[in-house]
């Protein structure tokens, strides 16, 4: 509806401008007769002149004759010799002198040039205005009043997001979809309606969401989950409703819900006073999400930093059914981010951003930005003409205090342990034929894990044979095994690995019947109340067998690592240097290693 008003306004302004231009070009050309200066002096004395219009910057005057007809023809343009004299003469003869400053240039070429310039300026302004309008951020959900508030968003595009190439790649599809929905709808393609951005604070979730809107040139509507939850019952749900109503008006658009976990926590997890409000809000959100399925021009992004506590109803197909993980930046991503934020900051020549990147493992994008900002402040306070290494190290000290509190600063020692642990997983995996290809290994924390080894299809791979399961177990235990072999000590980093391994081994023995000593028995039946199918002795045996299987897997991993220690050390070294390495990187080292081993 508002669009109509805007369009009518635009038409009116355009018409007015056209009229103004017409006047500007043509009205001054209404023919004016010319008259000789001598003639003018004569007719002044004859008192037939009504008035003389003079311009002190011009050698021309306009003479208006006393004439009853009042047609333009009684005006004459006269080139005069001496304005001062003419004025005196006119005064003597009681002729009005009208002083007028000429605003119009006499040359028609100049006028056309001015119009052209005006035209260009108007276009530039319009263009700037449109660009701004396209990315206006609308903050909705203003607590109790429920009033929508609008703020301007500086234009954000993917260029403003550094180092998140994978994430950007995933989101390009969304941008494309918002730009050319017909391409997709024509082919019956369904593009995800809701996308969850999962990452620690300051990793660039909000920035990415804004950039998607900026790239697609659509409106960005944002609200924060915590703002929805209000002490007044019903306001949260109402705000959700308002936000979606707004989205329908503004479409195509992006809705961004920050801190969605504030409303979307598992319902079983809550038992405090805000419950019923939270329930109403999330119910409303679910209703809106479902009602949106037919809309192709609205995409909802939500950010969270604990996807594990989200209500499963939210992540069902058709709702937030896609998650993009945004990890802390690795060393090359950190370099990119630093470069981006250093763009408008003068640095002394000996400041090496790549060196700073190396020393800031565990920093988020926001913290890196903050580091440069604090450095600039330090430099300014000490009246340095540019930012020096000393400014940066002072800022670093200041910032790390805060990061240390969050337990996120990674020491060299920790980095080394994580590298050894993850290298253990990947090296042992290389020797296990049934294991999926490694995609990425990193020593940058992700979720609860200190580092990670990410295999191609590790999650949905079905391990069917006993042999395959044993290989999987060896890989799982390899992190801990590597720590034992290289450091001679073990860390808590393997807790999750042991948990998973124990679960798998338990299934082997008690469900798949893969242990010869226990035999083909399913202990699930132990759940049947009051019945004792399995004796205590059997249970002891099962416990013992599980431990044995895990130990066997660990021993297997240890022997592989001892045998291929050289390979392990190479992977560790690369990990320490690059922090995140790809499966191909490892494959290359492996191939080279095998080649050299065969040559011996
Ligand atoms: P989040 O929403 O994940 O908490 P933000 O998107 O609000 O993080 O990031 C805060 C600020 O940190 C951004 O405005 C940006 O200046 C900076 N920042 C974070 N990540 C990046 C990145 N990858 N590239 C460039 N700047 C970043
Ligand atoms: Mg944010
Ligand atoms: Zn591990």
XYZ file of C-alpha atoms and ligand atoms in Angstrom:
629
model
C 0.000 0.000 0.000
C 2.756 2.381 0.970
C 4.339 1.586 -2.381
C 1.478 3.341 -4.152
C 2.004 6.550 -2.244
C 5.681 6.403 -2.986
C 5.001 5.968 -6.704
C 2.481 8.797 -6.870
C 4.983 11.021 -5.097
C 7.662 10.093 -7.588
C 5.408 10.897 -10.547
C 4.463 14.291 -9.124
C 8.054 15.210 -8.469
C 9.065 14.165 -11.962
C 6.326 16.243 -13.600
C 7.264 19.268 -11.519
C 10.886 18.881 -12.464
C 9.991 18.694 -16.139
C 7.934 21.861 -15.917
C 10.730 23.640 -14.093
C 13.196 22.597 -16.758
C 10.902 23.769 -19.540
C 10.590 27.143 -17.912
C 14.273 27.408 -17.312
C 15.172 26.717 -20.895
C 12.430 28.496 -22.787
C 10.937 31.372 -20.840
C 13.998 33.601 -21.048
C 13.861 33.197 -24.835
C 10.523 34.936 -25.132
C 11.542 37.336 -27.861
C 12.648 40.699 -26.676
C 13.146 43.429 -29.174
C 16.386 45.243 -29.123
C 16.876 48.945 -29.140
C 19.808 51.171 -29.750
C 21.306 52.917 -26.720
C 20.882 56.264 -28.439
C 17.203 55.601 -29.028
C 16.767 54.720 -25.362
C 18.320 57.981 -24.254
C 15.943 59.811 -26.544
C 12.771 58.082 -25.435
C 13.697 58.551 -21.801
C 13.559 62.242 -22.392
C 10.243 61.807 -24.198
C 8.919 60.123 -21.094
C 7.557 57.086 -22.885
C 9.554 54.726 -20.686
C 7.811 53.055 -17.777
C 10.718 51.253 -16.115
C 14.239 50.042 -16.674
C 15.442 46.771 -15.255
C 19.177 46.760 -14.648
C 21.597 44.110 -13.582
C 24.821 45.438 -12.195
C 26.743 42.554 -13.700
C 25.382 43.009 -17.158
C 25.790 45.514 -19.931
C 22.177 44.949 -20.959
C 19.086 46.484 -19.463
C 15.460 45.718 -20.137
C 13.340 48.681 -20.939
C 9.585 48.569 -20.466
C 7.606 51.161 -22.361
C 4.507 52.896 -21.139
C 1.959 50.958 -23.111
C -1.594 50.098 -22.363
C -1.505 46.834 -24.265
C 0.992 45.246 -21.841
C 2.220 42.827 -24.463
C 5.782 41.475 -24.368
C 6.437 43.573 -27.368
C 6.707 46.654 -25.227
C 9.903 45.371 -23.691
C 13.260 46.081 -25.253
C 16.704 44.855 -24.589
C 19.313 47.542 -24.754
C 23.041 47.341 -24.663
C 24.141 50.297 -22.632
C 27.391 52.150 -22.365
C 27.266 53.485 -18.843
C 24.896 52.187 -16.215
C 25.676 54.981 -13.815
C 24.810 57.664 -16.283
C 21.616 55.876 -17.344
C 20.437 55.578 -13.756
C 20.957 59.281 -13.190
C 19.073 60.148 -16.304
C 16.198 57.857 -15.435
C 15.920 59.377 -11.984
C 15.753 62.835 -13.412
C 12.855 61.760 -15.573
C 10.996 59.864 -12.864
C 11.529 56.454 -14.406
C 11.481 53.420 -12.170
C 14.780 51.581 -11.913
C 14.404 47.908 -11.051
C 17.589 46.321 -9.789
C 17.700 42.670 -10.672
C 20.462 40.183 -10.460
C 20.557 37.916 -13.403
C 20.426 34.288 -12.408
C 20.212 32.940 -15.871
C 23.297 32.598 -17.966
C 22.826 34.165 -21.328
C 24.353 31.366 -23.330
C 21.834 28.676 -24.225
C 24.670 26.139 -24.326
C 25.516 26.904 -20.739
C 21.865 26.425 -19.794
C 21.697 23.064 -21.445
C 24.922 22.134 -19.692
C 23.471 23.168 -16.327
C 20.321 21.158 -16.940
C 22.404 18.185 -17.895
C 24.414 18.515 -14.699
C 21.216 18.778 -12.688
C 19.966 15.676 -14.360
C 23.093 13.758 -13.464
C 22.909 14.981 -9.861
C 19.274 13.955 -9.515
C 20.100 10.556 -10.843
C 22.968 10.158 -8.432
C 20.773 11.136 -5.500
C 18.043 8.801 -6.611
C 20.525 5.977 -6.969
C 21.976 6.582 -3.507
C 18.493 6.801 -2.030
C 17.429 3.554 -3.653
C 20.491 1.711 -2.512
C 19.889 2.862 1.007
C 16.214 2.048 0.920
C 16.896 -1.451 -0.322
C 18.739 -2.352 2.806
C 16.837 -0.462 5.392
C 16.844 -2.503 8.533
C 13.629 -2.733 10.361
C 13.822 -3.653 13.957
C 10.619 -5.100 15.140
C 9.680 -6.408 18.469
C 10.235 -3.374 20.555
C 9.220 -4.910 23.853
C 6.036 -3.844 25.608
C 4.705 -1.376 23.106
C 5.240 -3.797 20.256
C 6.081 -0.790 18.167
C 8.186 -1.321 15.131
C 11.293 0.736 14.891
C 13.382 1.307 11.836
C 17.053 1.859 11.603
C 19.299 2.355 8.636
C 21.700 -0.275 7.662
C 25.008 0.550 6.081
C 25.220 -1.408 2.912
C 26.598 -4.813 3.696
C 27.569 -7.288 1.023
C 29.618 -10.461 0.926
C 32.673 -8.275 0.428
C 32.301 -7.127 4.007
C 32.485 -10.691 5.236
C 35.990 -12.083 5.276
C 37.181 -15.633 5.521
C 33.797 -17.363 5.553
C 34.001 -18.673 2.011
C 32.198 -21.962 2.587
C 29.382 -20.254 4.430
C 29.063 -17.589 1.762
C 28.925 -20.296 -0.888
C 26.035 -21.957 0.852
C 24.180 -18.680 1.107
C 24.733 -17.626 -2.509
C 21.946 -20.016 -3.400
C 19.577 -18.068 -1.162
C 20.649 -14.778 -2.691
C 20.053 -16.176 -6.144
C 16.678 -17.457 -5.114
C 15.580 -14.106 -3.755
C 16.805 -12.377 -6.886
C 15.328 -14.725 -9.456
C 12.541 -16.677 -7.768
C 10.963 -17.596 -11.127
C 13.991 -19.677 -12.106
C 13.367 -21.915 -9.134
C 9.600 -21.976 -8.981
C 9.456 -22.737 -12.708
C 11.282 -25.973 -12.076
C 9.332 -26.786 -8.965
C 12.397 -26.391 -6.771
C 11.860 -25.768 -3.094
C 14.429 -23.587 -1.489
C 14.864 -23.838 2.271
C 12.558 -21.528 4.096
C 14.468 -21.394 7.328
C 18.206 -21.532 7.853
C 19.907 -21.748 11.179
C 23.257 -20.044 11.579
C 25.093 -21.752 14.374
C 28.197 -20.177 15.810
C 29.847 -18.521 18.773
C 29.183 -14.826 19.422
C 31.079 -12.507 17.135
C 31.709 -15.032 14.383
C 29.699 -12.988 11.906
C 26.206 -14.486 11.940
C 24.402 -11.148 11.920
C 26.878 -9.823 9.408
C 26.266 -12.762 7.064
C 22.500 -12.439 7.346
C 22.713 -8.731 6.511
C 25.039 -9.483 3.629
C 22.531 -11.939 2.169
C 19.882 -9.203 2.226
C 22.365 -6.694 0.830
C 23.459 -9.006 -1.981
C 19.890 -9.815 -2.928
C 18.806 -6.187 -2.542
C 15.885 -7.065 -0.303
C 14.592 -5.657 2.952
C 16.147 -6.953 6.143
C 13.792 -7.388 9.041
C 15.418 -8.255 12.298
C 14.363 -9.122 15.795
C 16.021 -10.739 18.718
C 14.658 -13.775 20.482
C 15.356 -12.301 23.865
C 13.349 -9.217 22.973
C 10.353 -11.377 22.247
C 10.312 -12.826 25.681
C 8.643 -10.302 27.831
C 7.197 -10.184 31.249
C 3.808 -9.345 29.780
C 2.115 -12.494 28.676
C 1.131 -12.517 25.052
C 3.399 -9.708 23.911
C 6.008 -12.096 22.549
C 3.485 -13.953 20.427
C 2.015 -10.686 19.295
C 5.417 -9.380 18.264
C 6.065 -12.519 16.255
C 2.741 -12.029 14.495
C 3.565 -8.387 13.763
C 6.956 -9.246 12.432
C 5.602 -11.761 9.971
C 2.827 -9.411 8.916
C 5.447 -6.826 8.225
C 7.455 -9.340 6.248
C 4.479 -10.089 4.034
C 4.160 -6.386 3.284
C 7.858 -5.922 2.612
C 8.460 -9.091 0.613
C 10.804 -10.009 -0.887
C 12.699 -9.852 2.333
C 14.809 -11.615 4.880
C 13.681 -12.103 8.421
C 16.550 -12.475 10.825
C 15.842 -13.799 14.293
C 18.849 -13.376 16.518
C 19.298 -15.546 19.635
C 16.491 -17.842 18.600
C 17.391 -20.138 21.498
C 15.872 -17.542 23.823
C 12.445 -18.587 22.610
C 13.154 -21.929 21.050
C 14.457 -23.939 23.996
C 13.207 -27.468 24.373
C 9.980 -27.283 26.244
C 11.008 -29.973 28.678
C 13.992 -27.873 29.688
C 11.972 -25.095 31.141
C 10.239 -24.926 34.415
C 10.344 -21.340 35.469
C 7.901 -18.453 35.370
C 8.490 -17.391 31.783
C 7.183 -20.706 30.523
C 3.764 -19.954 29.325
C 4.917 -16.772 27.629
C 7.708 -18.652 25.937
C 5.335 -21.382 24.864
C 2.942 -18.923 23.343
C 5.739 -17.206 21.510
C 7.199 -20.367 20.087
C 3.753 -21.660 19.144
C 3.130 -18.460 17.251
C 6.494 -18.766 15.566
C 5.751 -22.334 14.488
C 2.342 -21.325 13.161
C 3.864 -18.506 11.156
C 6.618 -20.723 9.807
C 4.092 -23.283 8.623
C 1.893 -20.603 7.128
C 4.859 -19.403 5.137
C 5.480 -22.487 3.127
C 3.679 -21.151 0.106
C 5.650 -17.907 0.108
C 8.686 -17.916 -2.110
C 9.856 -14.449 -1.411
C 10.529 -14.570 2.297
C 13.445 -16.393 3.829
C 14.066 -16.672 7.506
C 17.522 -16.812 8.980
C 18.020 -17.450 12.656
C 21.151 -17.311 14.752
C 21.969 -19.433 17.739
C 24.964 -20.379 19.703
C 23.435 -23.503 21.227
C 21.682 -25.488 18.506
C 21.600 -28.447 20.878
C 19.038 -26.853 23.172
C 16.647 -25.843 20.400
C 13.152 -27.247 20.451
C 13.152 -30.072 17.893
C 9.843 -28.760 16.571
C 11.781 -25.807 15.180
C 14.183 -27.897 13.165
C 11.599 -30.125 11.520
C 11.478 -30.224 7.699
C 9.900 -27.102 6.277
C 11.013 -25.047 9.250
C 14.645 -24.497 10.138
C 15.734 -27.572 8.284
C 19.170 -26.394 7.292
C 22.025 -25.443 9.573
C 25.131 -23.571 8.598
C 27.928 -23.881 11.120
C 30.096 -20.857 11.494
C 33.294 -21.733 13.232
C 35.939 -19.522 14.741
C 38.255 -18.321 11.985
C 41.463 -20.223 11.280
C 44.748 -18.475 10.649
C 44.104 -17.610 7.007
C 40.557 -16.456 7.726
C 41.915 -14.335 10.576
C 44.391 -12.742 8.182
C 41.561 -11.916 5.798
C 39.424 -10.426 8.549
C 42.324 -8.343 9.854
C 43.063 -7.098 6.347
C 39.457 -6.092 5.863
C 39.250 -4.157 9.089
C 42.681 -2.600 8.647
C 41.621 -1.049 5.352
C 40.914 2.380 6.743
C 43.588 2.272 9.417
C 47.127 3.459 8.756
C 49.668 0.864 9.882
C 53.402 1.209 10.172
C 55.201 -0.787 7.533
C 56.599 -3.338 9.923
C 53.135 -4.361 11.140
C 52.495 -7.817 9.754
C 48.830 -8.796 9.806
C 49.646 -12.429 9.055
C 51.861 -12.525 12.138
C 49.037 -11.084 14.245
C 46.723 -13.710 12.795
C 49.125 -16.415 13.954
C 49.003 -15.146 17.515
C 45.257 -14.786 17.758
C 44.016 -18.365 17.620
C 40.603 -18.504 19.268
C 39.685 -14.914 18.401
C 36.357 -14.349 16.705
C 35.863 -11.911 13.847
C 34.413 -9.367 16.225
C 37.370 -9.717 18.578
C 39.826 -9.227 15.715
C 37.971 -6.095 14.686
C 38.076 -4.964 18.282
C 41.816 -5.642 18.451
C 42.486 -3.300 15.535
C 40.145 -0.726 16.937
C 41.777 -0.779 20.355
C 45.166 -0.520 18.647
C 44.004 2.552 16.773
C 42.746 4.075 20.013
C 46.061 3.352 21.717
C 47.937 4.864 18.789
C 45.765 7.966 18.859
C 46.152 8.412 22.581
C 49.925 8.299 22.229
C 49.816 10.537 19.191
C 51.430 8.039 16.878
C 50.983 8.864 13.236
C 50.079 5.266 12.452
C 49.395 2.041 14.316
C 52.569 0.366 15.508
C 53.343 -3.139 16.698
C 53.502 -1.749 20.200
C 49.964 -0.362 19.952
C 48.773 -3.731 18.804
C 50.451 -5.660 21.552
C 49.029 -3.290 24.160
C 45.541 -3.749 22.692
C 46.145 -7.493 22.571
C 46.874 -7.563 26.297
C 43.756 -5.600 27.035
C 41.480 -7.760 24.902
C 42.802 -11.163 25.876
C 41.814 -10.525 29.472
C 38.222 -10.556 28.297
C 38.647 -13.527 26.024
C 40.447 -15.480 28.696
C 37.405 -15.058 30.901
C 35.325 -16.714 28.234
C 37.842 -19.552 28.267
C 38.513 -19.203 24.616
C 42.088 -18.162 24.325
C 44.136 -21.015 22.962
C 47.671 -21.363 24.217
C 50.469 -22.790 22.105
C 50.475 -25.801 24.395
C 46.776 -26.477 23.868
C 47.147 -25.986 20.166
C 49.877 -28.586 20.101
C 47.883 -31.155 22.058
C 44.850 -30.626 19.856
C 46.996 -30.934 16.727
C 48.438 -34.227 17.943
C 45.012 -35.513 18.890
C 43.371 -34.619 15.578
C 46.362 -35.799 13.554
C 45.954 -39.139 15.354
C 42.376 -39.465 14.131
C 43.245 -38.576 10.581
C 46.406 -40.668 10.263
C 44.750 -43.816 11.591
C 41.768 -43.156 9.373
C 44.068 -43.171 6.334
C 44.956 -46.783 7.083
C 41.355 -47.917 7.489
C 39.932 -48.897 4.118
C 36.298 -48.698 5.192
C 36.601 -45.186 6.593
C 35.066 -42.297 4.698
C 37.387 -39.722 3.155
C 38.487 -36.937 5.456
C 37.124 -33.581 4.452
C 38.652 -31.231 6.939
C 40.760 -31.322 10.073
C 41.033 -28.354 12.369
C 42.502 -27.372 15.692
C 40.145 -24.424 16.042
C 37.434 -25.115 18.614
C 34.018 -25.939 17.329
C 31.017 -26.462 19.559
C 32.213 -28.331 22.577
C 35.153 -29.895 20.774
C 38.608 -28.387 20.971
C 39.257 -29.377 17.386
C 37.657 -31.671 14.863
C 38.253 -34.216 12.161
C 35.431 -34.104 9.718
C 34.853 -36.995 7.395
C 32.833 -36.925 4.243
C 29.914 -38.953 5.371
C 30.880 -39.992 8.840
C 27.519 -39.146 10.258
C 25.179 -41.117 8.087
C 27.519 -43.915 7.203
C 26.166 -47.291 8.196
C 28.721 -49.553 9.694
C 27.526 -53.017 9.027
C 30.308 -55.538 9.374
C 32.214 -56.217 12.520
C 35.395 -55.346 10.710
C 34.075 -51.934 9.724
C 32.928 -51.202 13.227
C 36.337 -52.131 14.609
C 37.979 -49.776 12.136
C 35.650 -46.998 13.225
C 36.507 -47.669 16.858
C 40.224 -47.523 16.120
C 39.804 -44.143 14.467
C 37.737 -42.900 17.393
C 40.414 -43.974 19.876
C 43.253 -42.641 17.699
C 43.135 -39.132 19.140
C 43.852 -40.386 22.608
C 46.319 -42.914 21.235
C 48.338 -40.185 19.556
C 48.464 -38.194 22.762
C 49.789 -41.246 24.577
C 52.430 -42.002 21.971
C 53.700 -38.457 21.422
C 53.215 -36.811 24.793
C 53.033 -39.845 27.059
C 50.048 -38.325 28.783
C 46.351 -38.063 28.025
C 44.057 -35.030 28.081
C 40.352 -34.590 28.620
C 40.031 -33.845 24.917
C 39.133 -37.464 24.232
C 36.055 -37.539 26.470
C 33.590 -37.409 23.610
C 35.562 -39.979 21.614
C 35.472 -42.423 24.498
C 31.783 -41.868 25.000
C 30.997 -42.595 21.375
C 33.348 -45.567 21.265
C 31.811 -47.079 24.385
C 28.345 -46.689 22.911
C 29.353 -48.387 19.673
C 31.112 -51.212 21.514
C 28.078 -51.675 23.744
C 25.847 -52.001 20.703
C 28.256 -54.505 19.198
C 28.083 -56.762 22.179
C 24.554 -56.282 23.415
C 22.513 -55.627 20.269
C 24.351 -56.901 17.204
C 25.531 -60.029 18.974
C 28.989 -59.610 17.555
C 30.913 -60.950 20.519
C 31.592 -64.652 20.461
C 31.873 -64.926 24.222
C 28.542 -63.232 24.985
C 26.833 -64.732 21.997
C 23.879 -63.648 19.898
C 21.801 -61.979 22.522
C 20.018 -58.624 22.655
C 20.158 -57.023 26.050
C 17.373 -54.635 25.073
C 15.030 -57.265 26.478
C 16.456 -56.535 29.910
C 14.062 -53.597 29.902
C 11.121 -55.921 30.416
C 10.175 -55.365 33.983
C 10.424 -58.143 36.469
C 12.019 -60.584 34.080
C 15.607 -61.584 34.393
C 16.727 -62.991 31.059
C 20.349 -62.139 31.609
C 22.199 -63.245 34.677
C 24.427 -60.901 36.670
C 27.366 -62.973 35.566
C 26.483 -62.424 31.921
C 26.203 -58.688 32.591
C 29.705 -58.727 34.075
C 30.970 -60.553 31.051
C 29.323 -58.031 28.760
C 30.905 -55.153 30.668
C 34.257 -56.815 30.404
C 33.896 -57.506 26.714
C 32.941 -53.884 25.968
C 36.040 -52.657 27.752
C 38.134 -55.171 25.881
C 36.815 -54.148 22.506
C 37.541 -50.488 23.158
C 41.009 -51.356 24.471
C 41.680 -53.479 21.429
C 40.716 -50.600 19.187
C 42.973 -48.264 21.114
C 45.899 -50.671 20.935
C 45.382 -51.003 17.243
C 45.457 -47.227 16.892
C 48.599 -46.981 19.039
C 50.477 -49.473 16.931
C 49.509 -47.717 13.700
C 50.676 -44.411 15.125
C 53.970 -45.787 16.366
C 54.601 -47.367 12.998
C 53.739 -44.221 11.066
C 54.996 -41.637 13.507
C 56.784 -39.717 10.749
C 53.497 -39.219 8.942
C 51.791 -38.163 12.135
C 54.467 -35.582 12.865
C 54.082 -34.113 9.388
C 50.336 -33.759 9.806
C 50.828 -32.161 13.227
C 53.265 -29.679 11.760
C 50.892 -28.674 8.970
C 48.014 -28.364 11.429
C 50.014 -26.077 13.662
C 50.906 -23.949 10.702
C 47.518 -23.710 8.997
C 45.119 -24.658 11.815
C 42.577 -25.998 9.347
C 43.643 -28.389 6.621
C 41.686 -30.258 3.977
C 41.453 -33.936 3.200
C 43.507 -33.279 0.079
C 46.303 -31.759 2.156
C 46.454 -34.948 4.197
C 46.203 -37.144 1.123
C 49.199 -35.346 -0.369
C 51.331 -35.882 2.725
C 50.170 -39.477 2.891
C 50.988 -40.189 -0.771
C 54.433 -38.658 -0.386
C 55.004 -40.646 2.792
C 54.007 -43.936 1.162
C 56.213 -43.157 -1.812
C 59.229 -42.554 0.409
C 58.470 -45.620 2.521
C 58.345 -47.801 -0.579
C 61.595 -46.355 -1.875
C 63.449 -47.501 1.230
P 27.465 -12.570 15.627
O 26.139 -12.122 15.081
O 27.874 -13.909 15.129
O 27.571 -12.463 17.096
P 28.346 -10.266 14.237
O 27.915 -10.592 12.840
O 27.465 -9.354 14.981
O 28.559 -11.593 15.054
O 29.825 -9.702 14.183
C 30.204 -8.563 14.894
C 31.209 -7.765 14.095
O 32.434 -8.452 13.974
C 30.759 -7.519 12.672
O 29.974 -6.392 12.558
C 32.062 -7.376 11.930
O 32.536 -6.076 11.996
C 33.005 -8.257 12.710
N 33.128 -9.567 12.048
C 32.763 -10.755 12.552
N 33.043 -11.743 11.672
C 33.571 -11.152 10.594
C 34.048 -11.633 9.329
N 34.054 -12.926 9.026
N 34.507 -10.732 8.445
C 34.520 -9.426 8.737
N 34.095 -8.909 9.887
C 33.632 -9.750 10.824
Mg 24.679 -11.211 16.184
Zn 38.930 -36.819 19.242
